[in-house]
Amino acid sequence: MHIPQDAVLLRIFIGESDRYEHRPLYEAIVLRAREWQLAGATVLSGAMGFGKSSHLHTAKILRLSMDLPMVIEIVDSEENVNAFLPVLDQMMGGGLVTLECAKVIRYLDQGKS
């Protein structure tokens, strides 16, 4: 175990149907974060949610396009995340972006460094 390090958690709330350059926005964001060599990114799919319009998106209602909520979480240093924000701003047409402080603790296998 390593001593906890200060980091930032960037959380991006978008819809499943949001797109950027003919691909899902969540996929485009993760690939761009990888290009920027950020420490890590994870996409989470929500079963239910609503946003600014208060329109409920849920997997329970049968319809052709569910547009379920998606959350992308990216963790890295404050410096790296702040540098990535203008790139993210260019990609997003709408959605919610939050930042919060995080303490990163790394657990490593004995055979890995």
Coordinates of N, CA, C and O in Angstrom, one line a residue:
M1 N 0.8 -1.2 0.0 CA 0.0 0.0 0.0 C 0.9 1.2 0.0 O 1.9 1.3 0.7
H2 N 0.5 2.2 -0.8 CA 1.2 3.5 -0.9 C 0.5 4.5 0.0 O -0.7 4.4 0.3
I3 N 1.2 5.6 0.3 CA 0.6 6.7 1.1 C -0.4 7.4 0.1 O -0.2 7.5 -1.1
P4 N -1.6 7.7 0.6 CA -2.6 8.4 -0.2 C -2.1 9.6 -0.9 O -1.3 10.4 -0.3
Q5 N -2.4 9.8 -2.1 CA -2.0 11.0 -2.9 C -3.2 11.8 -3.2 O -4.3 11.3 -3.5
D6 N -3.1 13.2 -3.2 CA -4.1 14.1 -3.6 C -4.4 13.9 -5.1 O -3.5 13.8 -5.9
A7 N -5.7 13.9 -5.5 CA -6.1 13.8 -6.9 C -7.4 14.5 -7.0 O -8.0 15.0 -6.0
V8 N -7.9 14.5 -8.2 CA -9.2 15.1 -8.5 C -10.1 14.0 -9.2 O -9.6 13.3 -10.1
L9 N -11.3 13.9 -8.8 CA -12.3 13.1 -9.5 C -13.2 14.0 -10.4 O -13.9 14.9 -9.9
L10 N -13.1 13.8 -11.7 CA -13.9 14.5 -12.7 C -15.0 13.6 -13.0 O -14.8 12.4 -13.4
R11 N -16.3 14.0 -12.8 CA -17.5 13.2 -13.1 C -18.3 13.9 -14.1 O -18.6 15.1 -14.0
I12 N -18.6 13.2 -15.2 CA -19.3 13.8 -16.3 C -20.6 13.0 -16.5 O -20.7 11.8 -16.7
F13 N -21.8 13.8 -16.4 CA -23.1 13.2 -16.6 C -23.6 13.5 -17.9 O -23.8 14.7 -18.2
I14 N -23.9 12.5 -18.7 CA -24.5 12.7 -20.1 C -25.5 11.7 -20.4 O -25.8 10.8 -19.5
G15 N -26.1 11.7 -21.6 CA -27.1 10.7 -22.0 C -26.5 9.7 -22.9 O -25.5 10.0 -23.6
E16 N -27.0 8.5 -22.9 CA -26.5 7.5 -23.8 C -26.5 7.8 -25.2 O -25.7 7.4 -26.0
S17 N -27.5 8.6 -25.7 CA -27.6 9.0 -27.1 C -26.8 10.2 -27.5 O -26.7 10.5 -28.7
D18 N -26.1 10.8 -26.5 CA -25.2 12.0 -26.9 C -24.1 11.5 -27.8 O -23.5 10.4 -27.5
R19 N -23.8 12.3 -28.8 CA -22.7 11.9 -29.7 C -21.7 13.0 -30.0 O -22.0 14.1 -29.7
Y20 N -20.5 12.5 -30.4 CA -19.5 13.5 -30.8 C -18.8 12.8 -32.0 O -18.3 11.7 -31.9
E21 N -18.8 13.6 -33.1 CA -18.1 13.1 -34.3 C -18.5 11.7 -34.7 O -17.7 10.8 -34.9
H22 N -19.8 11.4 -34.8 CA -20.4 10.2 -35.2 C -20.2 9.0 -34.3 O -20.3 7.8 -34.7
R23 N -19.8 9.2 -33.1 CA -19.6 8.1 -32.1 C -20.2 8.5 -30.8 O -20.4 9.7 -30.5
P24 N -20.6 7.5 -29.9 CA -21.1 7.9 -28.6 C -20.2 8.8 -27.9 O -18.9 8.6 -27.9
L25 N -20.7 9.8 -27.3 CA -19.9 10.8 -26.6 C -19.1 10.2 -25.4 O -17.9 10.5 -25.3
Y26 N -19.7 9.2 -24.7 CA -18.9 8.6 -23.6 C -17.7 7.9 -24.1 O -16.6 8.0 -23.5
E27 N -17.8 7.3 -25.3 CA -16.7 6.6 -25.9 C -15.6 7.6 -26.4 O -14.4 7.4 -26.1
A28 N -16.1 8.7 -27.0 CA -15.2 9.7 -27.5 C -14.4 10.4 -26.3 O -13.2 10.6 -26.4
I29 N -15.1 10.6 -25.2 CA -14.4 11.2 -24.0 C -13.4 10.3 -23.4 O -12.3 10.7 -23.1
V30 N -13.7 9.0 -23.3 CA -12.7 8.1 -22.7 C -11.5 7.9 -23.6 O -10.4 7.9 -23.2
L31 N -11.8 7.8 -24.9 CA -10.6 7.7 -25.9 C -9.8 9.0 -25.9 O -8.5 8.9 -25.9
R32 N -10.4 10.2 -25.7 CA -9.6 11.4 -25.7 C -8.8 11.5 -24.4 O -7.7 11.9 -24.3
A33 N -9.5 11.0 -23.3 CA -8.7 11.0 -22.0 C -7.5 10.1 -22.0 O -6.5 10.4 -21.5
R34 N -7.7 9.0 -22.8 CA -6.6 8.1 -22.9 C -5.5 8.7 -23.8 O -4.3 8.6 -23.5
E35 N -5.8 9.4 -24.8 CA -4.9 10.2 -25.7 C -4.1 11.2 -24.8 O -2.9 11.4 -25.0
W36 N -4.8 11.8 -23.9 CA -4.2 12.8 -23.0 C -3.4 12.1 -21.8 O -2.8 12.8 -21.0
Q37 N -3.4 10.8 -21.8 CA -2.7 10.0 -20.9 C -3.1 10.3 -19.4 O -2.3 10.3 -18.5
L38 N -4.4 10.5 -19.3 CA -4.9 10.6 -17.9 C -4.9 9.3 -17.2 O -4.8 8.2 -17.8
A39 N -4.9 9.3 -15.9 CA -4.6 8.1 -15.1 C -5.6 7.0 -15.3 O -5.3 5.8 -15.3
G40 N -6.9 7.4 -15.5 CA -7.9 6.3 -15.7 C -9.3 6.9 -15.9 O -9.6 8.0 -15.5
A41 N -10.1 6.1 -16.6 CA -11.5 6.6 -16.8 C -12.4 5.3 -16.8 O -12.0 4.3 -17.2
T42 N -13.6 5.5 -16.3 CA -14.6 4.5 -16.2 C -15.9 5.0 -16.6 O -16.3 6.1 -16.3
V43 N -16.7 4.3 -17.4 CA -18.0 4.6 -17.8 C -19.0 3.8 -17.1 O -18.9 2.6 -17.1
L44 N -20.0 4.4 -16.5 CA -21.1 3.8 -15.7 C -22.4 4.1 -16.4 O -22.7 5.2 -16.7
S45 N -23.2 3.1 -16.6 CA -24.5 3.2 -17.2 C -25.6 3.3 -16.1 O -25.6 2.4 -15.2
G46 N -26.5 4.3 -16.1 CA -27.5 4.4 -15.1 C -28.8 3.7 -15.5 O -29.1 3.7 -16.7
A47 N -29.5 3.2 -14.5 CA -30.8 2.6 -14.8 C -31.9 3.6 -14.8 O -33.0 3.4 -15.4
M48 N -31.7 4.8 -14.2 CA -32.7 5.8 -14.1 C -32.1 7.1 -13.8 O -31.1 7.2 -13.0
G49 N -32.7 8.2 -14.3 CA -32.2 9.5 -13.9 C -33.0 10.6 -14.7 O -33.8 10.4 -15.5
F50 N -32.7 11.9 -14.3 CA -33.2 13.0 -15.0 C -32.3 14.2 -14.8 O -31.4 14.1 -14.0
G51 N -32.4 15.1 -15.7 CA -31.5 16.3 -15.7 C -32.2 17.6 -15.6 O -33.3 17.7 -15.1
K52 N -31.6 18.6 -16.3 CA -32.2 19.9 -16.2 C -33.6 20.0 -16.7 O -34.4 20.8 -16.1
S53 N -34.0 19.2 -17.7 CA -35.3 19.3 -18.2 C -36.3 18.5 -17.3 O -37.5 18.6 -17.6
S54 N -35.9 17.8 -16.4 CA -36.7 17.0 -15.5 C -37.4 15.8 -16.2 O -38.3 15.2 -15.7
H55 N -37.0 15.5 -17.5 CA -37.5 14.4 -18.2 C -36.9 13.1 -17.7 O -35.7 13.0 -17.6
L56 N -37.7 12.2 -17.2 CA -37.3 11.0 -16.6 C -36.8 10.0 -17.7 O -37.5 9.7 -18.6
H57 N -35.6 9.5 -17.5 CA -35.0 8.5 -18.4 C -34.9 7.2 -17.6 O -34.2 7.2 -16.5
T58 N -35.5 6.1 -18.0 CA -35.5 4.9 -17.3 C -35.5 3.7 -18.2 O -36.0 3.7 -19.3
A59 N -34.9 2.6 -17.7 CA -34.9 1.3 -18.4 C -36.2 0.6 -18.3 O -36.5 -0.4 -19.0
K60 N -37.1 1.1 -17.4 CA -38.4 0.4 -17.2 C -39.4 0.7 -18.3 O -40.3 -0.2 -18.5
I61 N -39.3 1.8 -18.9 CA -40.3 2.2 -19.9 C -39.9 1.6 -21.2 O -38.8 1.9 -21.7
L62 N -40.7 0.8 -21.9 CA -40.4 0.3 -23.2 C -40.5 1.3 -24.3 O -41.5 2.0 -24.5
R63 N -39.4 1.6 -24.9 CA -39.4 2.5 -26.1 C -38.2 2.2 -26.9 O -37.2 1.6 -26.5
L64 N -38.1 2.7 -28.1 CA -37.0 2.4 -29.0 C -35.7 3.0 -28.6 O -34.7 2.4 -28.6
S65 N -35.7 4.3 -28.1 CA -34.5 4.9 -27.7 C -34.6 5.3 -26.2 O -35.4 6.2 -25.8
M66 N -33.9 4.6 -25.3 CA -34.1 4.8 -23.9 C -33.2 6.0 -23.4 O -33.6 6.7 -22.5
D67 N -32.2 6.4 -24.1 CA -31.3 7.5 -23.7 C -31.0 7.5 -22.2 O -31.2 8.4 -21.5
L68 N -30.5 6.3 -21.7 CA -30.2 6.2 -20.3 C -29.1 7.1 -19.9 O -28.2 7.5 -20.7
P69 N -29.1 7.4 -18.6 CA -28.0 8.3 -18.1 C -26.6 7.5 -18.1 O -26.6 6.3 -17.8
M70 N -25.6 8.3 -18.4 CA -24.2 7.7 -18.4 C -23.4 8.6 -17.5 O -23.5 9.8 -17.5
V71 N -22.5 8.0 -16.8 CA -21.5 8.8 -15.9 C -20.1 8.3 -16.3 O -19.8 7.1 -16.3
I72 N -19.3 9.3 -16.6 CA -17.8 9.0 -16.9 C -17.1 9.5 -15.7 O -17.2 10.7 -15.3
E73 N -16.2 8.7 -15.1 CA -15.4 9.1 -14.0 C -13.9 9.1 -14.4 O -13.5 8.1 -14.9
I74 N -13.2 10.2 -14.2 CA -11.8 10.2 -14.5 C -11.1 10.7 -13.3 O -11.5 11.7 -12.7
V75 N -10.0 10.1 -13.0 CA -9.2 10.4 -11.8 C -7.8 10.7 -12.3 O -7.2 9.9 -13.0
D76 N -7.3 11.9 -11.8 CA -5.9 12.2 -12.1 C -5.5 13.4 -11.2 O -6.3 13.8 -10.4
S77 N -4.4 14.0 -11.4 CA -3.9 15.1 -10.7 C -4.8 16.3 -11.0 O -5.4 16.4 -12.1
E78 N -4.9 17.3 -10.1 CA -5.7 18.5 -10.4 C -5.1 19.2 -11.7 O -5.9 19.7 -12.5
E79 N -3.8 19.2 -11.8 CA -3.2 19.9 -13.0 C -3.6 19.2 -14.3 O -4.0 19.9 -15.2
N80 N -3.6 17.9 -14.3 CA -3.9 17.2 -15.6 C -5.4 17.3 -15.9 O -5.8 17.5 -17.0
V81 N -6.3 17.2 -14.9 CA -7.7 17.3 -15.1 C -8.1 18.8 -15.5 O -8.8 18.9 -16.5
N82 N -7.5 19.8 -14.9 CA -7.7 21.2 -15.3 C -7.3 21.4 -16.8 O -8.0 22.1 -17.5
A83 N -6.2 20.8 -17.2 CA -5.7 20.9 -18.6 C -6.7 20.2 -19.5 O -6.8 20.7 -20.7
F84 N -7.4 19.2 -19.1 CA -8.3 18.4 -19.9 C -9.7 19.1 -20.1 O -10.4 18.9 -21.0
L85 N -10.0 20.0 -19.1 CA -11.4 20.6 -19.1 C -11.7 21.3 -20.4 O -12.8 21.2 -20.9
P86 N -10.8 22.1 -21.0 CA -11.2 22.8 -22.3 C -11.4 21.8 -23.4 O -12.3 22.1 -24.2
V87 N -10.7 20.7 -23.4 CA -11.0 19.7 -24.4 C -12.4 19.1 -24.2 O -13.1 18.9 -25.2
L88 N -12.7 18.8 -23.0 CA -14.0 18.3 -22.7 C -15.1 19.3 -23.0 O -16.1 18.9 -23.6
D89 N -14.9 20.5 -22.7 CA -15.9 21.6 -23.0 C -16.2 21.6 -24.5 O -17.3 21.8 -25.0
Q90 N -15.2 21.4 -25.4 CA -15.3 21.4 -26.8 C -16.1 20.2 -27.3 O -16.9 20.4 -28.3
M91 N -16.1 19.1 -26.6 CA -16.8 17.9 -27.0 C -18.2 17.9 -26.6 O -19.0 17.2 -27.2
M92 N -18.6 18.5 -25.5 CA -19.9 18.4 -24.9 C -20.8 19.5 -25.4 O -20.5 20.7 -25.4
G93 N -22.0 19.1 -25.8 CA -23.1 20.1 -26.1 C -23.9 20.4 -24.9 O -24.4 21.5 -24.7
G94 N -24.0 19.5 -24.0 CA -24.8 19.6 -22.7 C -24.4 18.6 -21.7 O -23.6 17.7 -22.1
G95 N -24.9 18.6 -20.6 CA -24.5 17.7 -19.5 C -24.1 18.4 -18.3 O -24.1 19.6 -18.2
L96 N -23.7 17.6 -17.3 CA -23.2 18.1 -16.0 C -21.8 17.6 -15.8 O -21.5 16.4 -16.0
V97 N -20.9 18.5 -15.4 CA -19.5 18.2 -15.1 C -19.3 18.6 -13.6 O -19.5 19.7 -13.3
T98 N -18.7 17.7 -12.8 CA -18.4 18.0 -11.4 C -16.9 17.6 -11.2 O -16.4 16.7 -11.8
L99 N -16.4 18.3 -10.2 CA -15.0 18.0 -9.7 C -15.1 17.8 -8.2 O -15.8 18.6 -7.5
E100 N -14.3 16.9 -7.7 CA -14.2 16.8 -6.3 C -12.8 16.2 -5.9 O -12.1 15.6 -6.7
C101 N -12.4 16.6 -4.7 CA -11.1 16.1 -4.3 C -11.2 14.6 -4.0 O -12.2 14.1 -3.5
A102 N -10.1 13.9 -4.2 CA -10.0 12.5 -4.0 C -8.6 12.1 -3.4 O -7.7 12.8 -3.7
K103 N -8.6 11.1 -2.5 CA -7.3 10.6 -2.1 C -7.2 9.3 -2.8 O -8.0 8.4 -2.7
V104 N -6.1 9.1 -3.5 CA -5.8 7.9 -4.2 C -4.9 7.0 -3.4 O -3.8 7.4 -3.0
I105 N -5.3 5.8 -3.2 CA -4.5 4.7 -2.6 C -4.3 3.6 -3.6 O -5.3 3.1 -4.1
R106 N -3.1 3.3 -3.8 CA -2.8 2.2 -4.8 C -2.5 0.9 -4.1 O -1.6 0.9 -3.2
Y107 N -3.1 -0.2 -4.4 CA -2.8 -1.5 -3.9 C -2.2 -2.2 -5.1 O -2.7 -2.4 -6.1
L108 N -1.0 -2.7 -4.9 CA -0.2 -3.4 -5.9 C 0.0 -4.8 -5.6 O 0.3 -5.2 -4.4
D109 N 0.0 -5.7 -6.6 CA 0.4 -7.1 -6.4 C 1.9 -7.1 -6.1 O 2.7 -6.2 -6.5
Q110 N 2.3 -8.0 -5.3 CA 3.7 -8.1 -4.9 C 4.7 -8.2 -6.1 O 5.8 -7.7 -6.1
G111 N 4.2 -8.9 -7.2 CA 5.0 -9.1 -8.4 C 5.0 -7.9 -9.3 O 5.8 -7.8 -10.3
K112 N 4.2 -6.9 -9.0 CA 4.1 -5.7 -9.9 C 4.6 -4.5 -9.2 O 4.5 -4.4 -8.0
S113 N 5.1 -3.5 -10.0 CA 5.6 -2.3 -9.3 C 4.9 -1.1 -10.0 O 4.4 -1.2 -11.0

